[in-house]
Structures are given as C-alpha cells and as structure tokens.
C-alpha cells in the first residue's frame, strides 16, 4: 500500500515540471511519515513504555493516577539504568519521584535514590529557586562531644543533597552570643526551603548557658550528640593538646591529684568533658530527651552506614547515605565517604582526625575506667542506650 502510493507520486512528479517543487514536499512528507510510523518503530516505543508501566502498576497501583511523565521511574526495574539516565536528563522528574516515594512510603532503589539531581537544583536555583535561596538559622546542631567524631559526622552529612552545613565551628551560643542572631544567620550557607541547615560546635555540650539560648532561638531545634568512650575521648583530647602545644605535662600529672590514681582531677577539662551524664542533665532541663539524637562514636567508625541511617531518620531526611557510601582507608583504619556510588575514591578526613594516641600505663587506664563507670551507667539509664563502654 505504501509502496503504491510512493510509485504514483513519483510518476506524476516526472511528467509535470511545475509540480516538482510540490512533489518534493509531498515526497519528503510521505517518507517522513513512513519512517517515523513504521510498525517496527512504533511497536518498539510502545513496548518500552508498556513494559515499564505494567511493572510499575503491578507494584504501585496508585501510580496510575499520577503524572504520566513519571511512569518511567521504577523502583527495582531491571531497565533501571535507562530510566535513571532519563531521569537524570530530565532532572525535574527525580525530585517528583522522591516526593512521591516519600508520600507512598516506598523506597527507591539505592542507585535511583543516589542519583544526583544537579540539573534540578541548577534549574531550581536559576529559575524560581534563586529567589528562594537564603541564609537560614540552623534547624539542627551537632552539640558535641569534642573528639567524639563530630567532624566525621558533619562531613558525612554534607554529602546529602538536602543538607547544607557550615565549614568552621560558629561558636555562637558559647562565645559570640552577644553578636546576635543576624550575625549567626550570616555564617550559615544559603539554602532552598526544603534543605536542612546544620552546624557543629562541640563545646556547646559542656557550656551551661547554651541549651536555654538554643531554645530561645527555636525550641524545635534538633540536637545531635556524638559520644565515645570517655576514656579514649580523654586520651584523644590529650593527644590533640600534645600536637598543638608540643611538649606538655604528662597525662598523669594533670589527670590525678598529687599523682594519686584514686583522686581524679575533675577540674581538668579533658576529664570533665567525659562526665556526659552531668552535661546531659543540664540539656534535659530545657529539651526533652526525644529531641536529642545520640550517635555511637565507635560505631560511626566501624559501621558508619548504620549510624548515618539513624541520623538521617532523626533529622527527617530521606535515606541517601548508606553503607555503600563508605570505603575503608586500610592504612588509617577509618572510613572515608564517597559522594556518589560510582566514585572509586572516598573523601577522608585530614591528618588531625584519627591521630595515633600515646600509650599510657595500664594502671592509668584502669583508674580512668573505674572513675567513669558509675557516670556511664547513669548516662545509659538516662538515654536508655547501652554504649557498652567497659
Ligand atoms: P582520634 O583522632 O583520637 O582518633 P572530632 O571530629 O569530634 O574532633 O573527633 C575526632 C575523632 O573522630 C577522631 O579521634 C577519630 O577517632 C574520630 N573519627 C570518627 N570517624 C572518623 C573518620 N571517618 N575519619 C577520621 N576520624 C574519625
């Protein structure tokens, strides 16, 4: 049928010169209709979209009612790779997919949920987003503890596309409070409305006035505390003092009164910070326990994916950072974070994190353990978490 039409058109065209121009147009039109409408091509197109729709509908019948542009976004679809490419190209769909996934309480496959959305964020920021971008006060703060792993936690969180974090520690609530909230806000990164602003200043945890000040800023501020065995925390803190000030007094001469291992010098800040329960009581006089999330410092090193899942849930973020984001630096013994799943290398913290500790006599360690044990037990009771520090 199509062949016949083509032949007839060609005969007319050869006979009449005036119709050459017209015929050329008709031929081009006919050929293009045939080319783009061949049964083979149209069938292939149909099959691809039908295939994805069927899979999608069988899994999530609700999807049928939603935007047809999203029908290609399939959790666990084995044509995932192509869908993903499509989504990345049309960045907008990915955000919608995430929103829908959240609404329906489904989890996108990790590859999909890890897909970068630069196109969308670029689009948003350049079109409507630019006017929505502004500096906002933090909705979440990592309040401590010093040497607990606070930098690692912040750097890990920074990888999340819905998180924006400050670089240096602002020390607003302990050292610069008189400068006012506008000064503080100006230290924050610019964010879009859906993004979470977070900062970390570990000295907040031990500063008496800080909880009330944070509460005055916003009583819904989410608080995150990374805790680590107070004995190793103290040694880590002392190691930092040594590296900053060169030769220093021995650990023992500062930690014990008159070198008596039964008399712990609790006025030495290195020891005092580890009395977690004391500091926590101060916070609980202002904030309810459920507003504080405790990160297990040791687990953040050995099982960072698990700790990061919990942190993301607490902060109300979609799970973006998982076990797959981490790669172990075997030489240093610490995990480094990969920004995308496909990255071969991870971002590791600098040399000031994960220092080699000096070896202290067993008697010193035992004295410290004895000292902290009752405080730790009380801390476990207060938090309802057993951190298993010996
Ligand atoms: P050490 O240097 O004693 O090993 P903070 O950032 O709060 O100062 O904590 C520093 C500690 O973070 C380090 O103490 C280290 O043990 C811990 N840490 C946790 N995860 C880490 C990581 N991925 N890389 C390096 N250090 C990490």
mmCIF file of C-alpha atoms and ligand atoms in Angstrom:
data_model
loop_
_atom_site.group_PDB
_atom_site.id
_atom_site.type_symbol
_atom_site.label_atom_id
_atom_site.label_comp_id
_atom_site.label_asym_id
_atom_site.label_seq_id
_atom_site.Cartn_x
_atom_site.Cartn_y
_atom_site.Cartn_z
ATOM 1 C CA UNK A 1 0.000 0.000 0.000
ATOM 2 C CA UNK A 2 2.734 2.375 0.993
ATOM 3 C CA UNK A 3 4.885 1.257 -1.994
ATOM 4 C CA UNK A 4 1.964 2.003 -4.400
ATOM 5 C CA UNK A 5 1.469 5.499 -3.071
ATOM 6 C CA UNK A 6 5.167 6.246 -3.433
ATOM 7 C CA UNK A 7 5.281 4.982 -7.099
ATOM 8 C CA UNK A 8 2.237 7.030 -8.152
ATOM 9 C CA UNK A 9 3.632 10.207 -6.569
ATOM 10 C CA UNK A 10 6.951 9.673 -8.356
ATOM 11 C CA UNK A 11 5.226 9.223 -11.832
ATOM 12 C CA UNK A 12 3.283 12.490 -11.515
ATOM 13 C CA UNK A 13 6.392 14.285 -10.477
ATOM 14 C CA UNK A 14 8.356 13.138 -13.529
ATOM 15 C CA UNK A 15 5.611 14.290 -16.001
ATOM 16 C CA UNK A 16 4.853 17.813 -14.805
ATOM 17 C CA UNK A 17 7.681 20.246 -14.253
ATOM 18 C CA UNK A 18 5.529 22.744 -12.312
ATOM 19 C CA UNK A 19 4.766 20.111 -9.767
ATOM 20 C CA UNK A 20 8.447 19.332 -8.991
ATOM 21 C CA UNK A 21 8.600 21.628 -6.021
ATOM 22 C CA UNK A 22 5.236 20.462 -4.699
ATOM 23 C CA UNK A 23 6.150 16.820 -5.254
ATOM 24 C CA UNK A 24 9.427 17.155 -3.490
ATOM 25 C CA UNK A 25 7.467 18.422 -0.490
ATOM 26 C CA UNK A 26 4.914 15.581 -0.737
ATOM 27 C CA UNK A 27 7.691 13.002 -1.033
ATOM 28 C CA UNK A 28 9.567 14.361 1.952
ATOM 29 C CA UNK A 29 6.341 14.416 3.944
ATOM 30 C CA UNK A 30 5.359 10.848 2.914
ATOM 31 C CA UNK A 31 8.821 9.455 3.597
ATOM 32 C CA UNK A 32 8.993 11.050 6.992
ATOM 33 C CA UNK A 33 5.534 9.712 7.922
ATOM 34 C CA UNK A 34 6.621 6.210 6.849
ATOM 35 C CA UNK A 35 9.927 6.457 8.603
ATOM 36 C CA UNK A 36 8.600 7.561 11.968
ATOM 37 C CA UNK A 37 5.457 5.489 11.805
ATOM 38 C CA UNK A 38 6.752 2.126 10.729
ATOM 39 C CA UNK A 39 5.143 -0.724 12.623
ATOM 40 C CA UNK A 40 8.572 -1.760 13.880
ATOM 41 C CA UNK A 41 9.451 1.571 15.444
ATOM 42 C CA UNK A 42 6.071 2.353 16.880
ATOM 43 C CA UNK A 43 5.877 -1.144 18.338
ATOM 44 C CA UNK A 44 9.275 -0.751 19.920
ATOM 45 C CA UNK A 45 8.230 2.525 21.500
ATOM 46 C CA UNK A 46 5.020 1.048 22.785
ATOM 47 C CA UNK A 47 6.730 -1.994 24.173
ATOM 48 C CA UNK A 48 9.212 0.061 26.144
ATOM 49 C CA UNK A 49 6.654 2.245 27.811
ATOM 50 C CA UNK A 50 4.090 -0.537 28.243
ATOM 51 C CA UNK A 51 6.710 -2.685 29.852
ATOM 52 C CA UNK A 52 7.619 -0.061 32.397
ATOM 53 C CA UNK A 53 4.019 0.874 33.087
ATOM 54 C CA UNK A 54 2.983 -2.715 33.656
ATOM 55 C CA UNK A 55 5.773 -3.294 36.082
ATOM 56 C CA UNK A 56 5.029 -0.074 37.836
ATOM 57 C CA UNK A 57 1.297 -0.605 38.077
ATOM 58 C CA UNK A 58 1.707 -4.110 39.366
ATOM 59 C CA UNK A 59 3.879 -2.807 42.160
ATOM 60 C CA UNK A 60 2.228 0.521 42.866
ATOM 61 C CA UNK A 61 -1.313 0.736 41.506
ATOM 62 C CA UNK A 62 -1.585 4.315 42.758
ATOM 63 C CA UNK A 63 0.987 5.370 40.243
ATOM 64 C CA UNK A 64 -1.655 5.217 37.508
ATOM 65 C CA UNK A 65 -3.253 8.329 38.927
ATOM 66 C CA UNK A 66 -0.117 10.344 38.897
ATOM 67 C CA UNK A 67 1.717 12.377 36.373
ATOM 68 C CA UNK A 68 2.336 10.297 33.262
ATOM 69 C CA UNK A 69 5.785 11.814 32.935
ATOM 70 C CA UNK A 70 6.776 9.813 35.950
ATOM 71 C CA UNK A 71 5.795 6.433 34.622
ATOM 72 C CA UNK A 72 9.391 5.686 33.755
ATOM 73 C CA UNK A 73 10.551 5.903 37.333
ATOM 74 C CA UNK A 74 10.541 2.405 38.566
ATOM 75 C CA UNK A 75 11.825 1.109 41.817
ATOM 76 C CA UNK A 76 13.662 -2.169 41.174
ATOM 77 C CA UNK A 77 13.001 -2.134 37.456
ATOM 78 C CA UNK A 78 15.608 -4.092 35.563
ATOM 79 C CA UNK A 79 15.580 -1.441 32.885
ATOM 80 C CA UNK A 80 16.611 0.838 35.728
ATOM 81 C CA UNK A 81 19.746 2.065 34.090
ATOM 82 C CA UNK A 82 17.907 3.600 31.137
ATOM 83 C CA UNK A 83 15.232 5.042 33.362
ATOM 84 C CA UNK A 84 17.920 6.525 35.521
ATOM 85 C CA UNK A 85 19.582 8.130 32.528
ATOM 86 C CA UNK A 86 16.236 9.528 31.522
ATOM 87 C CA UNK A 87 15.597 10.865 34.987
ATOM 88 C CA UNK A 88 18.999 12.438 35.169
ATOM 89 C CA UNK A 89 18.418 14.143 31.857
ATOM 90 C CA UNK A 90 15.029 15.465 32.900
ATOM 91 C CA UNK A 91 16.134 16.336 36.411
ATOM 92 C CA UNK A 92 12.683 17.523 37.408
ATOM 93 C CA UNK A 93 11.243 14.025 37.469
ATOM 94 C CA UNK A 94 13.696 12.811 40.057
ATOM 95 C CA UNK A 95 12.575 15.228 42.709
ATOM 96 C CA UNK A 96 8.975 14.377 41.961
ATOM 97 C CA UNK A 97 9.858 10.711 42.228
ATOM 98 C CA UNK A 98 11.389 11.284 45.630
ATOM 99 C CA UNK A 99 8.377 13.212 46.804
ATOM 100 C CA UNK A 100 6.009 10.525 45.556
ATOM 101 C CA UNK A 101 8.141 7.785 47.043
ATOM 102 C CA UNK A 102 8.026 9.591 50.378
ATOM 103 C CA UNK A 103 4.257 10.058 50.142
ATOM 104 C CA UNK A 104 3.669 6.397 49.391
ATOM 105 C CA UNK A 105 6.240 5.243 51.843
ATOM 106 C CA UNK A 106 8.191 3.303 49.241
ATOM 107 C CA UNK A 107 11.937 3.145 48.879
ATOM 108 C CA UNK A 108 13.569 3.886 45.596
ATOM 109 C CA UNK A 109 16.385 1.528 44.801
ATOM 110 C CA UNK A 110 19.611 2.845 46.176
ATOM 111 C CA UNK A 111 21.003 3.618 42.740
ATOM 112 C CA UNK A 112 17.987 5.726 41.985
ATOM 113 C CA UNK A 113 17.879 7.440 45.340
ATOM 114 C CA UNK A 114 21.566 8.211 44.964
ATOM 115 C CA UNK A 115 21.115 9.821 41.596
ATOM 116 C CA UNK A 116 22.444 13.294 41.679
ATOM 117 C CA UNK A 117 19.912 15.989 40.968
ATOM 118 C CA UNK A 118 22.218 18.723 39.809
ATOM 119 C CA UNK A 119 20.052 19.510 36.839
ATOM 120 C CA UNK A 120 17.055 20.045 39.001
ATOM 121 C CA UNK A 121 18.839 22.037 41.659
ATOM 122 C CA UNK A 122 20.540 24.104 38.996
ATOM 123 C CA UNK A 123 17.223 24.604 37.317
ATOM 124 C CA UNK A 124 15.518 25.489 40.567
ATOM 125 C CA UNK A 125 18.232 27.848 41.641
ATOM 126 C CA UNK A 126 18.383 29.563 38.285
ATOM 127 C CA UNK A 127 14.653 29.873 37.688
ATOM 128 C CA UNK A 128 12.412 30.157 40.714
ATOM 129 C CA UNK A 129 14.995 28.893 43.224
ATOM 130 C CA UNK A 130 17.312 31.878 43.185
ATOM 131 C CA UNK A 131 14.744 33.988 44.978
ATOM 132 C CA UNK A 132 14.026 31.178 47.458
ATOM 133 C CA UNK A 133 17.678 30.720 48.344
ATOM 134 C CA UNK A 134 18.642 32.435 51.551
ATOM 135 C CA UNK A 135 20.599 32.037 54.755
ATOM 136 C CA UNK A 136 18.528 30.409 57.453
ATOM 137 C CA UNK A 137 19.156 29.668 61.106
ATOM 138 C CA UNK A 138 20.069 26.005 61.633
ATOM 139 C CA UNK A 139 17.262 23.569 62.252
ATOM 140 C CA UNK A 140 19.784 21.081 63.632
ATOM 141 C CA UNK A 141 23.003 21.406 65.639
ATOM 142 C CA UNK A 142 25.727 18.896 66.447
ATOM 143 C CA UNK A 143 26.372 19.956 70.039
ATOM 144 C CA UNK A 144 29.303 17.649 70.885
ATOM 145 C CA UNK A 145 31.227 15.961 72.194
ATOM 146 C CA UNK A 146 34.697 17.185 71.439
ATOM 147 C CA UNK A 147 36.778 14.315 69.964
ATOM 148 C CA UNK A 148 33.661 12.184 69.634
ATOM 149 C CA UNK A 149 33.711 12.149 65.822
ATOM 150 C CA UNK A 150 31.807 15.388 65.243
ATOM 151 C CA UNK A 151 33.771 16.398 62.138
ATOM 152 C CA UNK A 152 33.277 12.989 60.555
ATOM 153 C CA UNK A 153 29.540 13.191 61.183
ATOM 154 C CA UNK A 154 29.254 16.662 59.671
ATOM 155 C CA UNK A 155 31.328 15.745 56.622
ATOM 156 C CA UNK A 156 29.232 12.627 56.063
ATOM 157 C CA UNK A 157 26.001 14.608 56.337
ATOM 158 C CA UNK A 158 27.275 17.205 53.897
ATOM 159 C CA UNK A 159 27.071 14.597 51.136
ATOM 160 C CA UNK A 160 23.283 14.582 51.475
ATOM 161 C CA UNK A 161 21.726 16.833 48.806
ATOM 162 C CA UNK A 162 19.146 18.134 51.271
ATOM 163 C CA UNK A 163 21.739 19.214 53.818
ATOM 164 C CA UNK A 164 23.867 22.349 53.924
ATOM 165 C CA UNK A 165 26.465 22.651 56.657
ATOM 166 C CA UNK A 166 28.761 25.372 57.900
ATOM 167 C CA UNK A 167 32.514 24.897 57.493
ATOM 168 C CA UNK A 168 34.232 26.184 60.646
ATOM 169 C CA UNK A 169 32.612 25.927 64.071
ATOM 170 C CA UNK A 170 30.490 29.073 64.636
ATOM 171 C CA UNK A 171 30.732 29.069 68.494
ATOM 172 C CA UNK A 172 27.752 31.398 68.517
ATOM 173 C CA UNK A 173 25.919 30.118 71.593
ATOM 174 C CA UNK A 174 29.014 29.922 73.776
ATOM 175 C CA UNK A 175 31.423 32.643 72.619
ATOM 176 C CA UNK A 176 29.649 35.093 70.315
ATOM 177 C CA UNK A 177 26.136 35.199 71.679
ATOM 178 C CA UNK A 178 26.176 38.960 72.178
ATOM 179 C CA UNK A 179 26.644 39.403 68.408
ATOM 180 C CA UNK A 180 23.018 38.473 67.857
ATOM 181 C CA UNK A 181 21.069 36.081 65.647
ATOM 182 C CA UNK A 182 21.614 38.084 62.449
ATOM 183 C CA UNK A 183 25.348 37.678 62.844
ATOM 184 C CA UNK A 184 24.820 33.955 63.380
ATOM 185 C CA UNK A 185 22.479 33.653 60.387
ATOM 186 C CA UNK A 186 25.087 35.265 58.168
ATOM 187 C CA UNK A 187 27.500 32.437 58.943
ATOM 188 C CA UNK A 188 25.056 29.914 57.526
ATOM 189 C CA UNK A 189 25.186 28.640 53.946
ATOM 190 C CA UNK A 190 22.413 29.615 51.555
ATOM 191 C CA UNK A 191 19.675 27.025 51.338
ATOM 192 C CA UNK A 192 16.493 26.286 49.452
ATOM 193 C CA UNK A 193 13.357 25.872 51.562
ATOM 194 C CA UNK A 194 13.475 22.065 51.537
ATOM 195 C CA UNK A 195 17.113 21.922 52.661
ATOM 196 C CA UNK A 196 18.287 21.487 56.217
ATOM 197 C CA UNK A 197 20.898 23.818 57.698
ATOM 198 C CA UNK A 198 23.235 22.297 60.255
ATOM 199 C CA UNK A 199 26.289 23.441 62.188
ATOM 200 C CA UNK A 200 28.576 21.816 64.734
ATOM 201 C CA UNK A 201 30.244 23.310 67.769
ATOM 202 C CA UNK A 202 31.267 20.591 70.257
ATOM 203 C CA UNK A 203 31.838 22.992 73.160
ATOM 204 C CA UNK A 204 28.083 23.708 73.289
ATOM 205 C CA UNK A 205 27.583 20.418 75.108
ATOM 206 C CA UNK A 206 29.554 21.480 78.169
ATOM 207 C CA UNK A 207 28.508 25.153 78.309
ATOM 208 C CA UNK A 208 25.805 25.775 80.892
ATOM 209 C CA UNK A 209 24.002 28.644 79.139
ATOM 210 C CA UNK A 210 23.798 27.053 75.702
ATOM 211 C CA UNK A 211 20.630 24.897 75.981
ATOM 212 C CA UNK A 212 18.447 27.842 77.030
ATOM 213 C CA UNK A 213 19.954 30.034 74.302
ATOM 214 C CA UNK A 214 19.304 27.478 71.578
ATOM 215 C CA UNK A 215 15.781 27.018 72.882
ATOM 216 C CA UNK A 216 15.243 30.771 72.691
ATOM 217 C CA UNK A 217 16.255 30.674 69.017
ATOM 218 C CA UNK A 218 13.896 27.743 68.357
ATOM 219 C CA UNK A 219 12.514 25.190 70.768
ATOM 220 C CA UNK A 220 12.252 22.682 67.921
ATOM 221 C CA UNK A 221 15.972 22.651 67.109
ATOM 222 C CA UNK A 222 17.143 19.082 66.588
ATOM 223 C CA UNK A 223 20.199 18.252 68.656
ATOM 224 C CA UNK A 224 22.793 15.642 67.783
ATOM 225 C CA UNK A 225 25.407 14.379 70.214
ATOM 226 C CA UNK A 226 28.247 12.051 69.223
ATOM 227 C CA UNK A 227 29.522 10.177 72.251
ATOM 228 C CA UNK A 228 32.558 7.980 72.574
ATOM 229 C CA UNK A 229 34.104 6.032 75.469
ATOM 230 C CA UNK A 230 35.134 8.853 77.830
ATOM 231 C CA UNK A 231 38.494 7.183 78.488
ATOM 232 C CA UNK A 232 39.581 7.126 74.843
ATOM 233 C CA UNK A 233 37.953 10.515 74.355
ATOM 234 C CA UNK A 234 40.164 11.937 77.122
ATOM 235 C CA UNK A 235 43.291 10.409 75.593
ATOM 236 C CA UNK A 236 42.286 11.734 72.177
ATOM 237 C CA UNK A 237 41.819 15.196 73.662
ATOM 238 C CA UNK A 238 45.217 14.987 75.346
ATOM 239 C CA UNK A 239 46.796 13.853 72.057
ATOM 240 C CA UNK A 240 45.397 16.978 70.428
ATOM 241 C CA UNK A 241 46.875 19.166 73.187
ATOM 242 C CA UNK A 242 50.263 17.489 72.631
ATOM 243 C CA UNK A 243 50.111 18.048 68.887
ATOM 244 C CA UNK A 244 49.118 21.702 69.291
ATOM 245 C CA UNK A 245 51.445 22.729 72.102
ATOM 246 C CA UNK A 246 54.348 20.383 71.558
ATOM 247 C CA UNK A 247 55.810 19.142 74.810
ATOM 248 C CA UNK A 248 53.212 19.243 77.537
ATOM 249 C CA UNK A 249 52.721 17.991 81.085
ATOM 250 C CA UNK A 250 52.229 14.254 81.330
ATOM 251 C CA UNK A 251 48.687 12.961 81.195
ATOM 252 C CA UNK A 252 49.018 11.565 84.727
ATOM 253 C CA UNK A 253 50.179 14.832 86.280
ATOM 254 C CA UNK A 254 47.052 16.606 85.005
ATOM 255 C CA UNK A 255 44.569 13.762 85.469
ATOM 256 C CA UNK A 256 45.392 12.827 89.084
ATOM 257 C CA UNK A 257 45.748 14.976 92.188
ATOM 258 C CA UNK A 258 49.255 14.529 93.632
ATOM 259 C CA UNK A 259 49.790 11.583 91.312
ATOM 260 C CA UNK A 260 47.248 9.557 93.284
ATOM 261 C CA UNK A 261 45.296 7.413 90.801
ATOM 262 C CA UNK A 262 42.324 7.276 93.184
ATOM 263 C CA UNK A 263 41.996 11.051 93.131
ATOM 264 C CA UNK A 264 40.842 12.179 89.704
ATOM 265 C CA UNK A 265 41.226 15.825 88.853
ATOM 266 C CA UNK A 266 37.701 16.621 87.645
ATOM 267 C CA UNK A 267 38.569 20.269 87.152
ATOM 268 C CA UNK A 268 40.819 19.288 84.220
ATOM 269 C CA UNK A 269 38.660 19.897 81.169
ATOM 270 C CA UNK A 270 39.938 16.729 79.480
ATOM 271 C CA UNK A 271 38.413 14.690 82.319
ATOM 272 C CA UNK A 272 35.345 16.895 82.856
ATOM 273 C CA UNK A 273 34.029 16.634 79.284
ATOM 274 C CA UNK A 274 33.645 12.846 79.729
ATOM 275 C CA UNK A 275 31.100 13.259 82.545
ATOM 276 C CA UNK A 276 28.383 13.002 79.926
ATOM 277 C CA UNK A 277 25.541 12.471 82.341
ATOM 278 C CA UNK A 278 26.277 15.718 84.174
ATOM 279 C CA UNK A 279 26.177 17.784 80.999
ATOM 280 C CA UNK A 280 23.176 15.914 79.655
ATOM 281 C CA UNK A 281 21.163 16.709 82.793
ATOM 282 C CA UNK A 282 21.660 20.380 82.019
ATOM 283 C CA UNK A 283 20.284 19.864 78.500
ATOM 284 C CA UNK A 284 17.353 17.840 79.736
ATOM 285 C CA UNK A 285 16.299 20.710 81.969
ATOM 286 C CA UNK A 286 15.491 22.559 78.736
ATOM 287 C CA UNK A 287 14.912 19.987 75.953
ATOM 288 C CA UNK A 288 13.031 16.687 76.022
ATOM 289 C CA UNK A 289 15.155 13.567 75.527
ATOM 290 C CA UNK A 290 13.469 12.782 72.197
ATOM 291 C CA UNK A 291 14.881 15.998 70.754
ATOM 292 C CA UNK A 292 18.439 14.746 71.219
ATOM 293 C CA UNK A 293 19.888 12.042 68.997
ATOM 294 C CA UNK A 294 22.872 10.095 70.297
ATOM 295 C CA UNK A 295 25.417 8.895 67.787
ATOM 296 C CA UNK A 296 27.566 5.987 68.945
ATOM 297 C CA UNK A 297 31.078 7.298 68.222
ATOM 298 C CA UNK A 298 32.752 3.874 67.998
ATOM 299 C CA UNK A 299 30.016 2.594 65.705
ATOM 300 C CA UNK A 300 30.419 5.638 63.485
ATOM 301 C CA UNK A 301 33.913 4.308 62.725
ATOM 302 C CA UNK A 302 33.106 0.602 62.406
ATOM 303 C CA UNK A 303 29.616 0.833 60.939
ATOM 304 C CA UNK A 304 29.123 4.335 59.546
ATOM 305 C CA UNK A 305 26.239 3.339 57.249
ATOM 306 C CA UNK A 306 24.110 2.197 60.161
ATOM 307 C CA UNK A 307 24.779 5.326 62.227
ATOM 308 C CA UNK A 308 24.099 7.572 59.243
ATOM 309 C CA UNK A 309 20.770 5.870 58.550
ATOM 310 C CA UNK A 310 19.673 6.631 62.110
ATOM 311 C CA UNK A 311 20.855 10.231 61.921
ATOM 312 C CA UNK A 312 19.012 10.809 58.643
ATOM 313 C CA UNK A 313 15.804 9.394 60.097
ATOM 314 C CA UNK A 314 16.109 11.591 63.182
ATOM 315 C CA UNK A 315 16.693 14.675 61.043
ATOM 316 C CA UNK A 316 13.674 13.845 58.867
ATOM 317 C CA UNK A 317 15.824 13.322 55.771
ATOM 318 C CA UNK A 318 15.319 10.679 53.102
ATOM 319 C CA UNK A 319 17.895 7.929 53.391
ATOM 320 C CA UNK A 320 20.544 8.957 50.923
ATOM 321 C CA UNK A 321 23.735 7.987 52.759
ATOM 322 C CA UNK A 322 24.055 4.237 53.256
ATOM 323 C CA UNK A 323 26.738 1.586 53.795
ATOM 324 C CA UNK A 324 27.532 1.841 50.087
ATOM 325 C CA UNK A 325 28.848 5.374 50.523
ATOM 326 C CA UNK A 326 31.782 4.271 52.623
ATOM 327 C CA UNK A 327 35.140 2.903 51.780
ATOM 328 C CA UNK A 328 37.675 1.888 54.410
ATOM 329 C CA UNK A 329 41.061 3.557 54.392
ATOM 330 C CA UNK A 330 43.046 0.495 55.411
ATOM 331 C CA UNK A 331 46.196 2.410 56.293
ATOM 332 C CA UNK A 332 44.452 4.716 58.725
ATOM 333 C CA UNK A 333 41.656 2.400 59.765
ATOM 334 C CA UNK A 334 38.880 4.936 59.206
ATOM 335 C CA UNK A 335 36.017 5.092 56.748
ATOM 336 C CA UNK A 336 36.055 7.702 54.007
ATOM 337 C CA UNK A 337 32.886 8.883 52.317
ATOM 338 C CA UNK A 338 32.081 8.532 48.622
ATOM 339 C CA UNK A 339 29.934 11.323 47.249
ATOM 340 C CA UNK A 340 28.322 9.046 44.675
ATOM 341 C CA UNK A 341 28.052 5.285 44.499
ATOM 342 C CA UNK A 342 30.083 5.178 41.335
ATOM 343 C CA UNK A 343 33.048 7.069 42.837
ATOM 344 C CA UNK A 344 36.095 4.886 43.247
ATOM 345 C CA UNK A 345 37.699 7.078 45.894
ATOM 346 C CA UNK A 346 36.293 8.436 49.096
ATOM 347 C CA UNK A 347 36.809 11.716 50.890
ATOM 348 C CA UNK A 348 38.874 11.074 54.035
ATOM 349 C CA UNK A 349 39.273 13.438 56.963
ATOM 350 C CA UNK A 350 42.630 15.147 57.319
ATOM 351 C CA UNK A 351 45.529 14.020 59.493
ATOM 352 C CA UNK A 352 44.220 15.856 62.552
ATOM 353 C CA UNK A 353 41.479 13.231 62.807
ATOM 354 C CA UNK A 354 42.475 9.708 63.685
ATOM 355 C CA UNK A 355 45.789 10.552 65.310
ATOM 356 C CA UNK A 356 47.968 7.923 66.924
ATOM 357 C CA UNK A 357 47.436 8.042 70.697
ATOM 358 C CA UNK A 358 50.279 7.855 73.219
ATOM 359 C CA UNK A 359 50.380 4.601 75.128
ATOM 360 C CA UNK A 360 49.517 5.173 78.772
ATOM 361 C CA UNK A 361 50.282 2.725 81.622
ATOM 362 C CA UNK A 362 47.576 0.105 82.297
ATOM 363 C CA UNK A 363 47.147 1.468 85.835
ATOM 364 C CA UNK A 364 46.205 4.877 84.435
ATOM 365 C CA UNK A 365 43.620 3.394 82.068
ATOM 366 C CA UNK A 366 42.180 1.212 84.845
ATOM 367 C CA UNK A 367 41.867 4.234 87.173
ATOM 368 C CA UNK A 368 40.048 6.200 84.490
ATOM 369 C CA UNK A 369 37.701 3.288 83.777
ATOM 370 C CA UNK A 370 36.888 2.935 87.477
ATOM 371 C CA UNK A 371 36.197 6.628 87.691
ATOM 372 C CA UNK A 372 33.876 6.886 84.701
ATOM 373 C CA UNK A 373 31.973 3.620 85.250
ATOM 374 C CA UNK A 374 29.207 4.942 87.567
ATOM 375 C CA UNK A 375 28.744 8.074 85.441
ATOM 376 C CA UNK A 376 28.469 5.940 82.313
ATOM 377 C CA UNK A 377 25.902 3.676 83.959
ATOM 378 C CA UNK A 378 23.790 6.699 84.856
ATOM 379 C CA UNK A 379 24.196 8.021 81.317
ATOM 380 C CA UNK A 380 22.919 4.717 79.886
ATOM 381 C CA UNK A 381 19.889 4.893 82.178
ATOM 382 C CA UNK A 382 19.106 8.469 81.245
ATOM 383 C CA UNK A 383 19.405 7.871 77.500
ATOM 384 C CA UNK A 384 18.012 4.314 77.507
ATOM 385 C CA UNK A 385 21.030 3.296 75.438
ATOM 386 C CA UNK A 386 23.815 0.954 76.490
ATOM 387 C CA UNK A 387 27.004 2.111 74.815
ATOM 388 C CA UNK A 388 28.964 -0.869 76.209
ATOM 389 C CA UNK A 389 31.986 1.092 77.359
ATOM 390 C CA UNK A 390 33.878 -1.126 79.770
HETATM 391 P P1 LIG B 1 41.206 10.475 67.184
HETATM 392 O O1 LIG B 1 41.976 11.500 66.433
HETATM 393 O O2 LIG B 1 41.525 10.443 68.621
HETATM 394 O O3 LIG B 1 41.282 9.107 66.603
HETATM 395 P P2 LIG B 1 36.165 15.298 66.450
HETATM 396 O O4 LIG B 1 35.928 15.489 64.989
HETATM 397 O O5 LIG B 1 34.916 15.426 67.252
HETATM 398 O O6 LIG B 1 37.288 16.137 66.958
HETATM 399 O O7 LIG B 1 36.587 13.800 66.660
HETATM 400 C C1 LIG B 1 37.830 13.304 66.215
HETATM 401 C C2 LIG B 1 37.719 11.810 66.225
HETATM 402 O O8 LIG B 1 36.823 11.392 65.228
HETATM 403 C C3 LIG B 1 38.986 11.079 65.918
HETATM 404 O O9 LIG B 1 39.667 10.906 67.137
HETATM 405 C C4 LIG B 1 38.515 9.767 65.330
HETATM 406 O O10 LIG B 1 38.646 8.685 66.218
HETATM 407 C C5 LIG B 1 37.031 10.011 65.107
HETATM 408 N N1 LIG B 1 36.540 9.613 63.792
HETATM 409 C C6 LIG B 1 35.327 9.074 63.571
HETATM 410 N N2 LIG B 1 35.161 8.803 62.291
HETATM 411 C C7 LIG B 1 36.287 9.175 61.659
HETATM 412 C C8 LIG B 1 36.707 9.121 60.301
HETATM 413 N N3 LIG B 1 35.914 8.635 59.362
HETATM 414 N N4 LIG B 1 37.939 9.584 59.993
HETATM 415 C C9 LIG B 1 38.741 10.071 60.954
HETATM 416 N N5 LIG B 1 38.396 10.149 62.264
HETATM 417 C C10 LIG B 1 37.175 9.696 62.618
#
